[in-house]
mmCIF file with all atom_site columns, C-alpha atoms in Angstrom:
data_model
loop_
_atom_site.group_PDB
_atom_site.id
_atom_site.type_symbol
_atom_site.label_atom_id
_atom_site.label_alt_id
_atom_site.label_comp_id
_atom_site.label_asym_id
_atom_site.label_entity_id
_atom_site.label_seq_id
_atom_site.pdbx_PDB_ins_code
_atom_site.Cartn_x
_atom_site.Cartn_y
_atom_site.Cartn_z
_atom_site.occupancy
_atom_site.B_iso_or_equiv
_atom_site.pdbx_formal_charge
_atom_site.auth_seq_id
_atom_site.auth_comp_id
_atom_site.auth_asym_id
_atom_site.auth_atom_id
_atom_site.pdbx_PDB_model_num
ATOM 1   C CA . UNK A 1 1   ? 0.000   0.022  0.011   1.00 0.00 ? 1054 UNK A CA 1
ATOM 2   C CA . UNK A 1 2   ? 1.365   3.419  -0.902  1.00 0.00 ? 1055 UNK A CA 1
ATOM 3   C CA . UNK A 1 3   ? 0.083   6.635  0.567   1.00 0.00 ? 1056 UNK A CA 1
ATOM 4   C CA . UNK A 1 4   ? 0.620   9.870  -1.271  1.00 0.00 ? 1057 UNK A CA 1
ATOM 5   C CA . UNK A 1 5   ? -0.663  13.405 -1.330  1.00 0.00 ? 1058 UNK A CA 1
ATOM 6   C CA . UNK A 1 6   ? 0.127   14.184 -4.859  1.00 0.00 ? 1059 UNK A CA 1
ATOM 7   C CA . UNK A 1 7   ? -2.864  14.758 -7.115  1.00 0.00 ? 1060 UNK A CA 1
ATOM 8   C CA . UNK A 1 8   ? -5.072  15.814 -4.333  1.00 0.00 ? 1061 UNK A CA 1
ATOM 9   C CA . UNK A 1 9   ? -8.664  16.861 -4.949  1.00 0.00 ? 1062 UNK A CA 1
ATOM 10  C CA . UNK A 1 10  ? -10.618 18.695 -2.300  1.00 0.00 ? 1063 UNK A CA 1
ATOM 11  C CA . UNK A 1 11  ? -14.290 19.208 -1.642  1.00 0.00 ? 1064 UNK A CA 1
ATOM 12  C CA . UNK A 1 12  ? -16.252 20.776 1.146   1.00 0.00 ? 1065 UNK A CA 1
ATOM 13  C CA . UNK A 1 13  ? -19.846 20.876 2.272   1.00 0.00 ? 1066 UNK A CA 1
ATOM 14  C CA . UNK A 1 14  ? -22.076 22.698 4.764   1.00 0.00 ? 1067 UNK A CA 1
ATOM 15  C CA . UNK A 1 15  ? -22.010 19.695 7.058   1.00 0.00 ? 1068 UNK A CA 1
ATOM 16  C CA . UNK A 1 16  ? -18.523 20.589 8.248   1.00 0.00 ? 1069 UNK A CA 1
ATOM 17  C CA . UNK A 1 17  ? -16.920 17.691 6.515   1.00 0.00 ? 1070 UNK A CA 1
ATOM 18  C CA . UNK A 1 18  ? -14.037 18.262 4.167   1.00 0.00 ? 1071 UNK A CA 1
ATOM 19  C CA . UNK A 1 19  ? -12.188 15.527 2.341   1.00 0.00 ? 1072 UNK A CA 1
ATOM 20  C CA . UNK A 1 20  ? -9.202  15.056 0.094   1.00 0.00 ? 1073 UNK A CA 1
ATOM 21  C CA . UNK A 1 21  ? -8.306  11.923 -1.784  1.00 0.00 ? 1074 UNK A CA 1
ATOM 22  C CA . UNK A 1 22  ? -6.053  10.676 -4.490  1.00 0.00 ? 1075 UNK A CA 1
ATOM 23  C CA . UNK A 1 23  ? -5.593  7.395  -6.370  1.00 0.00 ? 1076 UNK A CA 1
ATOM 24  C CA . UNK A 1 24  ? -2.543  6.731  -8.458  1.00 0.00 ? 1077 UNK A CA 1
ATOM 25  C CA . UNK A 1 25  ? -2.088  3.375  -10.061 1.00 0.00 ? 1078 UNK A CA 1
ATOM 26  C CA . UNK A 1 26  ? -2.453  0.818  -7.398  1.00 0.00 ? 1079 UNK A CA 1
ATOM 27  C CA . UNK A 1 27  ? -2.098  3.241  -4.514  1.00 0.00 ? 1080 UNK A CA 1
ATOM 28  C CA . UNK A 1 28  ? -4.728  5.301  -2.813  1.00 0.00 ? 1081 UNK A CA 1
ATOM 29  C CA . UNK A 1 29  ? -4.897  7.866  -0.146  1.00 0.00 ? 1082 UNK A CA 1
ATOM 30  C CA . UNK A 1 30  ? -7.692  9.812  1.422   1.00 0.00 ? 1083 UNK A CA 1
ATOM 31  C CA . UNK A 1 31  ? -7.997  12.554 4.055   1.00 0.00 ? 1084 UNK A CA 1
ATOM 32  C CA . UNK A 1 32  ? -11.261 13.532 5.729   1.00 0.00 ? 1085 UNK A CA 1
ATOM 33  C CA . UNK A 1 33  ? -11.629 16.521 7.990   1.00 0.00 ? 1086 UNK A CA 1
ATOM 34  C CA . UNK A 1 34  ? -14.679 16.633 10.205  1.00 0.00 ? 1087 UNK A CA 1
ATOM 35  C CA . UNK A 1 35  ? -15.554 19.787 12.164  1.00 0.00 ? 1088 UNK A CA 1
ATOM 36  C CA . UNK A 1 36  ? -16.168 19.231 15.772  1.00 0.00 ? 1089 UNK A CA 1
ATOM 37  C CA . UNK A 1 37  ? -17.487 22.385 17.496  1.00 0.00 ? 1090 UNK A CA 1
ATOM 38  C CA . UNK A 1 38  ? -19.160 20.792 20.499  1.00 0.00 ? 1091 UNK A CA 1
ATOM 39  C CA . UNK A 1 39  ? -16.342 18.617 21.807  1.00 0.00 ? 1092 UNK A CA 1
ATOM 40  C CA . UNK A 1 40  ? -12.554 18.654 21.855  1.00 0.00 ? 1093 UNK A CA 1
ATOM 41  C CA . UNK A 1 41  ? -10.807 17.311 18.656  1.00 0.00 ? 1094 UNK A CA 1
ATOM 42  C CA . UNK A 1 42  ? -9.040  14.486 20.650  1.00 0.00 ? 1095 UNK A CA 1
ATOM 43  C CA . UNK A 1 43  ? -12.345 13.477 22.341  1.00 0.00 ? 1096 UNK A CA 1
ATOM 44  C CA . UNK A 1 44  ? -14.086 13.396 18.984  1.00 0.00 ? 1097 UNK A CA 1
ATOM 45  C CA . UNK A 1 45  ? -11.229 11.434 17.363  1.00 0.00 ? 1098 UNK A CA 1
ATOM 46  C CA . UNK A 1 46  ? -11.361 8.796  20.136  1.00 0.00 ? 1099 UNK A CA 1
ATOM 47  C CA . UNK A 1 47  ? -15.155 8.389  19.741  1.00 0.00 ? 1100 UNK A CA 1
ATOM 48  C CA . UNK A 1 48  ? -14.804 8.067  15.938  1.00 0.00 ? 1101 UNK A CA 1
ATOM 49  C CA . UNK A 1 49  ? -11.872 5.617  16.273  1.00 0.00 ? 1102 UNK A CA 1
ATOM 50  C CA . UNK A 1 50  ? -14.021 3.363  18.457  1.00 0.00 ? 1103 UNK A CA 1
ATOM 51  C CA . UNK A 1 51  ? -16.887 3.463  15.886  1.00 0.00 ? 1104 UNK A CA 1
ATOM 52  C CA . UNK A 1 52  ? -14.422 2.696  13.014  1.00 0.00 ? 1105 UNK A CA 1
ATOM 53  C CA . UNK A 1 53  ? -13.007 -0.315 14.807  1.00 0.00 ? 1106 UNK A CA 1
ATOM 54  C CA . UNK A 1 54  ? -16.382 -1.977 14.597  1.00 0.00 ? 1107 UNK A CA 1
ATOM 55  C CA . UNK A 1 55  ? -16.640 -1.549 10.791  1.00 0.00 ? 1108 UNK A CA 1
ATOM 56  C CA . UNK A 1 56  ? -16.015 -4.629 8.702   1.00 0.00 ? 1109 UNK A CA 1
ATOM 57  C CA . UNK A 1 57  ? -14.079 -2.767 5.983   1.00 0.00 ? 1110 UNK A CA 1
ATOM 58  C CA . UNK A 1 58  ? -11.545 -1.327 8.457   1.00 0.00 ? 1111 UNK A CA 1
ATOM 59  C CA . UNK A 1 59  ? -8.451  -3.452 8.857   1.00 0.00 ? 1112 UNK A CA 1
ATOM 60  C CA . UNK A 1 60  ? -6.681  -1.212 11.468  1.00 0.00 ? 1113 UNK A CA 1
ATOM 61  C CA . UNK A 1 61  ? -7.247  2.024  13.419  1.00 0.00 ? 1114 UNK A CA 1
ATOM 62  C CA . UNK A 1 62  ? -4.363  3.999  15.079  1.00 0.00 ? 1115 UNK A CA 1
ATOM 63  C CA . UNK A 1 63  ? -5.153  7.153  17.014  1.00 0.00 ? 1116 UNK A CA 1
ATOM 64  C CA . UNK A 1 64  ? -2.219  9.617  17.095  1.00 0.00 ? 1117 UNK A CA 1
ATOM 65  C CA . UNK A 1 65  ? -3.221  12.309 19.638  1.00 0.00 ? 1118 UNK A CA 1
ATOM 66  C CA . UNK A 1 66  ? 0.019   13.797 20.988  1.00 0.00 ? 1119 UNK A CA 1
ATOM 67  C CA . UNK A 1 67  ? 0.846   15.840 17.861  1.00 0.00 ? 1120 UNK A CA 1
ATOM 68  C CA . UNK A 1 68  ? 0.109   19.374 16.701  1.00 0.00 ? 1121 UNK A CA 1
ATOM 69  C CA . UNK A 1 69  ? -2.746  17.933 14.561  1.00 0.00 ? 1122 UNK A CA 1
ATOM 70  C CA . UNK A 1 70  ? -4.197  14.741 16.107  1.00 0.00 ? 1123 UNK A CA 1
ATOM 71  C CA . UNK A 1 71  ? -5.284  12.149 13.556  1.00 0.00 ? 1124 UNK A CA 1
ATOM 72  C CA . UNK A 1 72  ? -6.705  8.716  13.174  1.00 0.00 ? 1125 UNK A CA 1
ATOM 73  C CA . UNK A 1 73  ? -4.756  6.550  10.683  1.00 0.00 ? 1126 UNK A CA 1
ATOM 74  C CA . UNK A 1 74  ? -7.021  3.951  9.196   1.00 0.00 ? 1127 UNK A CA 1
ATOM 75  C CA . UNK A 1 75  ? -6.169  1.054  6.859   1.00 0.00 ? 1128 UNK A CA 1
ATOM 76  C CA . UNK A 1 76  ? -9.244  -0.165 4.948   1.00 0.00 ? 1129 UNK A CA 1
ATOM 77  C CA . UNK A 1 77  ? -9.965  -2.704 2.260   1.00 0.00 ? 1130 UNK A CA 1
ATOM 78  C CA . UNK A 1 78  ? -12.050 -1.582 -0.660  1.00 0.00 ? 1131 UNK A CA 1
ATOM 79  C CA . UNK A 1 79  ? -13.244 -3.120 -3.871  1.00 0.00 ? 1132 UNK A CA 1
ATOM 80  C CA . UNK A 1 80  ? -12.270 -0.039 -5.749  1.00 0.00 ? 1133 UNK A CA 1
ATOM 81  C CA . UNK A 1 81  ? -8.548  -0.624 -4.863  1.00 0.00 ? 1134 UNK A CA 1
ATOM 82  C CA . UNK A 1 82  ? -8.625  -4.158 -6.085  1.00 0.00 ? 1135 UNK A CA 1
ATOM 83  C CA . UNK A 1 83  ? -8.606  -5.580 -2.565  1.00 0.00 ? 1136 UNK A CA 1
ATOM 84  C CA . UNK A 1 84  ? -5.492  -3.553 -1.584  1.00 0.00 ? 1137 UNK A CA 1
ATOM 85  C CA . UNK A 1 85  ? -5.492  -1.641 1.612   1.00 0.00 ? 1138 UNK A CA 1
ATOM 86  C CA . UNK A 1 86  ? -5.831  2.114  1.394   1.00 0.00 ? 1139 UNK A CA 1
ATOM 87  C CA . UNK A 1 87  ? -4.618  4.566  4.002   1.00 0.00 ? 1140 UNK A CA 1
ATOM 88  C CA . UNK A 1 88  ? -7.004  7.143  5.359   1.00 0.00 ? 1141 UNK A CA 1
ATOM 89  C CA . UNK A 1 89  ? -5.968  9.864  7.702   1.00 0.00 ? 1142 UNK A CA 1
ATOM 90  C CA . UNK A 1 90  ? -8.769  11.671 9.577   1.00 0.00 ? 1143 UNK A CA 1
ATOM 91  C CA . UNK A 1 91  ? -8.397  14.886 11.398  1.00 0.00 ? 1144 UNK A CA 1
ATOM 92  C CA . UNK A 1 92  ? -10.891 17.378 12.932  1.00 0.00 ? 1145 UNK A CA 1
ATOM 93  C CA . UNK A 1 93  ? -11.026 20.999 11.798  1.00 0.00 ? 1146 UNK A CA 1
ATOM 94  C CA . UNK A 1 94  ? -9.455  23.370 14.209  1.00 0.00 ? 1147 UNK A CA 1
ATOM 95  C CA . UNK A 1 95  ? -7.094  26.271 14.584  1.00 0.00 ? 1148 UNK A CA 1
ATOM 96  C CA . UNK A 1 96  ? -4.038  24.175 13.584  1.00 0.00 ? 1149 UNK A CA 1
ATOM 97  C CA . UNK A 1 97  ? -5.759  22.576 10.570  1.00 0.00 ? 1150 UNK A CA 1
ATOM 98  C CA . UNK A 1 98  ? -4.368  23.584 7.176   1.00 0.00 ? 1151 UNK A CA 1
ATOM 99  C CA . UNK A 1 99  ? -5.239  20.468 5.089   1.00 0.00 ? 1152 UNK A CA 1
ATOM 100 C CA . UNK A 1 100 ? -7.357  22.159 2.395   1.00 0.00 ? 1153 UNK A CA 1
ATOM 101 C CA . UNK A 1 101 ? -4.968  25.067 2.043   1.00 0.00 ? 1154 UNK A CA 1
ATOM 102 C CA . UNK A 1 102 ? -2.028  22.694 1.655   1.00 0.00 ? 1155 UNK A CA 1
ATOM 103 C CA . UNK A 1 103 ? -3.995  20.491 -0.764  1.00 0.00 ? 1156 UNK A CA 1
ATOM 104 C CA . UNK A 1 104 ? -4.640  23.595 -2.972  1.00 0.00 ? 1157 UNK A CA 1
ATOM 105 C CA . UNK A 1 105 ? -1.013  24.598 -2.812  1.00 0.00 ? 1158 UNK A CA 1
ATOM 106 C CA . UNK A 1 106 ? 0.105   21.118 -3.932  1.00 0.00 ? 1159 UNK A CA 1
ATOM 107 C CA . UNK A 1 107 ? -2.270  21.324 -6.906  1.00 0.00 ? 1160 UNK A CA 1
ATOM 108 C CA . UNK A 1 108 ? -0.766  24.713 -7.719  1.00 0.00 ? 1161 UNK A CA 1
ATOM 109 C CA . UNK A 1 109 ? 2.836   23.312 -7.527  1.00 0.00 ? 1162 UNK A CA 1
ATOM 110 C CA . UNK A 1 110 ? 1.826   20.416 -9.708  1.00 0.00 ? 1163 UNK A CA 1
ATOM 111 C CA . UNK A 1 111 ? 0.413   22.745 -12.343 1.00 0.00 ? 1164 UNK A CA 1
ATOM 112 C CA . UNK A 1 112 ? 3.732   24.682 -12.266 1.00 0.00 ? 1165 UNK A CA 1
ATOM 113 C CA . UNK A 1 113 ? 6.167   21.783 -12.397 1.00 0.00 ? 1166 UNK A CA 1
ATOM 114 C CA . UNK A 1 114 ? 5.593   19.107 -15.064 1.00 0.00 ? 1167 UNK A CA 1
ATOM 115 C CA . UNK A 1 115 ? 7.851   16.516 -13.374 1.00 0.00 ? 1168 UNK A CA 1
ATOM 116 C CA . UNK A 1 116 ? 6.776   17.040 -9.754  1.00 0.00 ? 1169 UNK A CA 1
ATOM 117 C CA . UNK A 1 117 ? 4.207   14.239 -9.712  1.00 0.00 ? 1170 UNK A CA 1
ATOM 118 C CA . UNK A 1 118 ? 6.353   11.470 -11.209 1.00 0.00 ? 1171 UNK A CA 1
ATOM 119 C CA . UNK A 1 119 ? 9.365   12.344 -9.188  1.00 0.00 ? 1172 UNK A CA 1
ATOM 120 C CA . UNK A 1 120 ? 7.236   12.497 -5.964  1.00 0.00 ? 1173 UNK A CA 1
ATOM 121 C CA . UNK A 1 121 ? 5.628   9.142  -6.649  1.00 0.00 ? 1174 UNK A CA 1
ATOM 122 C CA . UNK A 1 122 ? 8.986   7.391  -7.141  1.00 0.00 ? 1175 UNK A CA 1
ATOM 123 C CA . UNK A 1 123 ? 10.484  8.890  -4.083  1.00 0.00 ? 1176 UNK A CA 1
ATOM 124 C CA . UNK A 1 124 ? 7.405   8.408  -1.960  1.00 0.00 ? 1177 UNK A CA 1
ATOM 125 C CA . UNK A 1 125 ? 7.445   4.664  -2.912  1.00 0.00 ? 1178 UNK A CA 1
ATOM 126 C CA . UNK A 1 126 ? 11.067  4.506  -1.735  1.00 0.00 ? 1179 UNK A CA 1
ATOM 127 C CA . UNK A 1 127 ? 10.147  6.131  1.519   1.00 0.00 ? 1180 UNK A CA 1
ATOM 128 C CA . UNK A 1 128 ? 7.250   3.633  1.939   1.00 0.00 ? 1181 UNK A CA 1
ATOM 129 C CA . UNK A 1 129 ? 9.558   0.631  1.245   1.00 0.00 ? 1182 UNK A CA 1
ATOM 130 C CA . UNK A 1 130 ? 12.103  2.056  3.929   1.00 0.00 ? 1183 UNK A CA 1
ATOM 131 C CA . UNK A 1 131 ? 9.317   2.755  6.482   1.00 0.00 ? 1184 UNK A CA 1
ATOM 132 C CA . UNK A 1 132 ? 10.148  6.487  6.291   1.00 0.00 ? 1185 UNK A CA 1
ATOM 133 C CA . UNK A 1 133 ? 6.870   7.910  4.980   1.00 0.00 ? 1186 UNK A CA 1
ATOM 134 C CA . UNK A 1 134 ? 5.205   9.151  8.161   1.00 0.00 ? 1187 UNK A CA 1
ATOM 135 C CA . UNK A 1 135 ? 6.410   12.339 9.783   1.00 0.00 ? 1188 UNK A CA 1
ATOM 136 C CA . UNK A 1 136 ? 4.955   11.538 13.231  1.00 0.00 ? 1189 UNK A CA 1
ATOM 137 C CA . UNK A 1 137 ? 7.282   8.493  13.419  1.00 0.00 ? 1190 UNK A CA 1
ATOM 138 C CA . UNK A 1 138 ? 10.341  10.350 12.268  1.00 0.00 ? 1191 UNK A CA 1
ATOM 139 C CA . UNK A 1 139 ? 9.925   10.010 8.468   1.00 0.00 ? 1192 UNK A CA 1
ATOM 140 C CA . UNK A 1 140 ? 9.093   12.525 5.762   1.00 0.00 ? 1193 UNK A CA 1
ATOM 141 C CA . UNK A 1 141 ? 5.595   13.523 5.063   1.00 0.00 ? 1194 UNK A CA 1
ATOM 142 C CA . UNK A 1 142 ? 4.227   13.633 1.575   1.00 0.00 ? 1195 UNK A CA 1
ATOM 143 C CA . UNK A 1 143 ? 3.823   17.366 1.832   1.00 0.00 ? 1196 UNK A CA 1
ATOM 144 C CA . UNK A 1 144 ? 7.374   17.735 3.052   1.00 0.00 ? 1197 UNK A CA 1
ATOM 145 C CA . UNK A 1 145 ? 8.587   15.714 0.019   1.00 0.00 ? 1198 UNK A CA 1
ATOM 146 C CA . UNK A 1 146 ? 6.542   17.749 -2.390  1.00 0.00 ? 1199 UNK A CA 1
ATOM 147 C CA . UNK A 1 147 ? 7.920   21.032 -1.033  1.00 0.00 ? 1200 UNK A CA 1
ATOM 148 C CA . UNK A 1 148 ? 11.506  19.686 -1.201  1.00 0.00 ? 1201 UNK A CA 1
ATOM 149 C CA . UNK A 1 149 ? 11.117  18.486 -4.748  1.00 0.00 ? 1202 UNK A CA 1
ATOM 150 C CA . UNK A 1 150 ? 9.358   21.728 -5.747  1.00 0.00 ? 1203 UNK A CA 1
ATOM 151 C CA . UNK A 1 151 ? 12.284  23.759 -4.340  1.00 0.00 ? 1204 UNK A CA 1
ATOM 152 C CA . UNK A 1 152 ? 14.792  21.688 -6.368  1.00 0.00 ? 1205 UNK A CA 1
ATOM 153 C CA . UNK A 1 153 ? 12.699  21.990 -9.541  1.00 0.00 ? 1206 UNK A CA 1
ATOM 154 C CA . UNK A 1 154 ? 12.264  25.689 -9.008  1.00 0.00 ? 1207 UNK A CA 1
ATOM 155 C CA . UNK A 1 155 ? 16.029  26.256 -8.443  1.00 0.00 ? 1208 UNK A CA 1
ATOM 156 C CA . UNK A 1 156 ? 16.813  24.154 -11.500 1.00 0.00 ? 1209 UNK A CA 1
ATOM 157 C CA . UNK A 1 157 ? 14.312  26.002 -13.651 1.00 0.00 ? 1210 UNK A CA 1
ATOM 158 C CA . UNK A 1 158 ? 15.669  29.336 -12.448 1.00 0.00 ? 1211 UNK A CA 1
ATOM 159 C CA . UNK A 1 159 ? 19.293  28.273 -13.007 1.00 0.00 ? 1212 UNK A CA 1
ATOM 160 C CA . UNK A 1 160 ? 18.411  27.217 -16.588 1.00 0.00 ? 1213 UNK A CA 1
ATOM 161 C CA . UNK A 1 161 ? 16.620  30.414 -17.414 1.00 0.00 ? 1214 UNK A CA 1
ATOM 162 C CA . UNK A 1 162 ? 19.606  32.513 -16.170 1.00 0.00 ? 1215 UNK A CA 1
ATOM 163 C CA . UNK A 1 163 ? 22.099  30.485 -18.315 1.00 0.00 ? 1216 UNK A CA 1
ATOM 164 C CA . UNK A 1 164 ? 19.913  30.949 -21.411 1.00 0.00 ? 1217 UNK A CA 1
ATOM 165 C CA . UNK A 1 165 ? 19.778  34.750 -20.909 1.00 0.00 ? 1218 UNK A CA 1
ATOM 166 C CA . UNK A 1 166 ? 23.589  35.186 -20.752 1.00 0.00 ? 1219 UNK A CA 1
#
């Protein structure tokens, strides 16, 4: 199973639920953000995690609450993914939540740099294979990877344009 944030699409609704997801080849990733105005985000996450654990389609549920943005990491089997597990990260909307802003920024970067997506997918797969794809456990997040690659592509593009003008 590969988790990636490249190629993100975002939607929002009046119910307070925002989601982002992507499917690339055999890999899928989804992020769902649920607004919780009546309870604390951690309390809401714990209640949702308990509910998810009872679902047949859920393989595993891991609550990560001691971070800047608490999340539930879910592994789920779906028919759409050919039986492969997909990774779903769920977070609740709050003052530290920037998921939709970062999703839009990634889309902008991908429109600006033609090779960002394929380079990111290859490097992300390498990180997954080495167990270095989760920032909370000391690895590199997909967003961090996209930013690093974008910086290098921008510097390369700028260096090339300077050489052609001299």
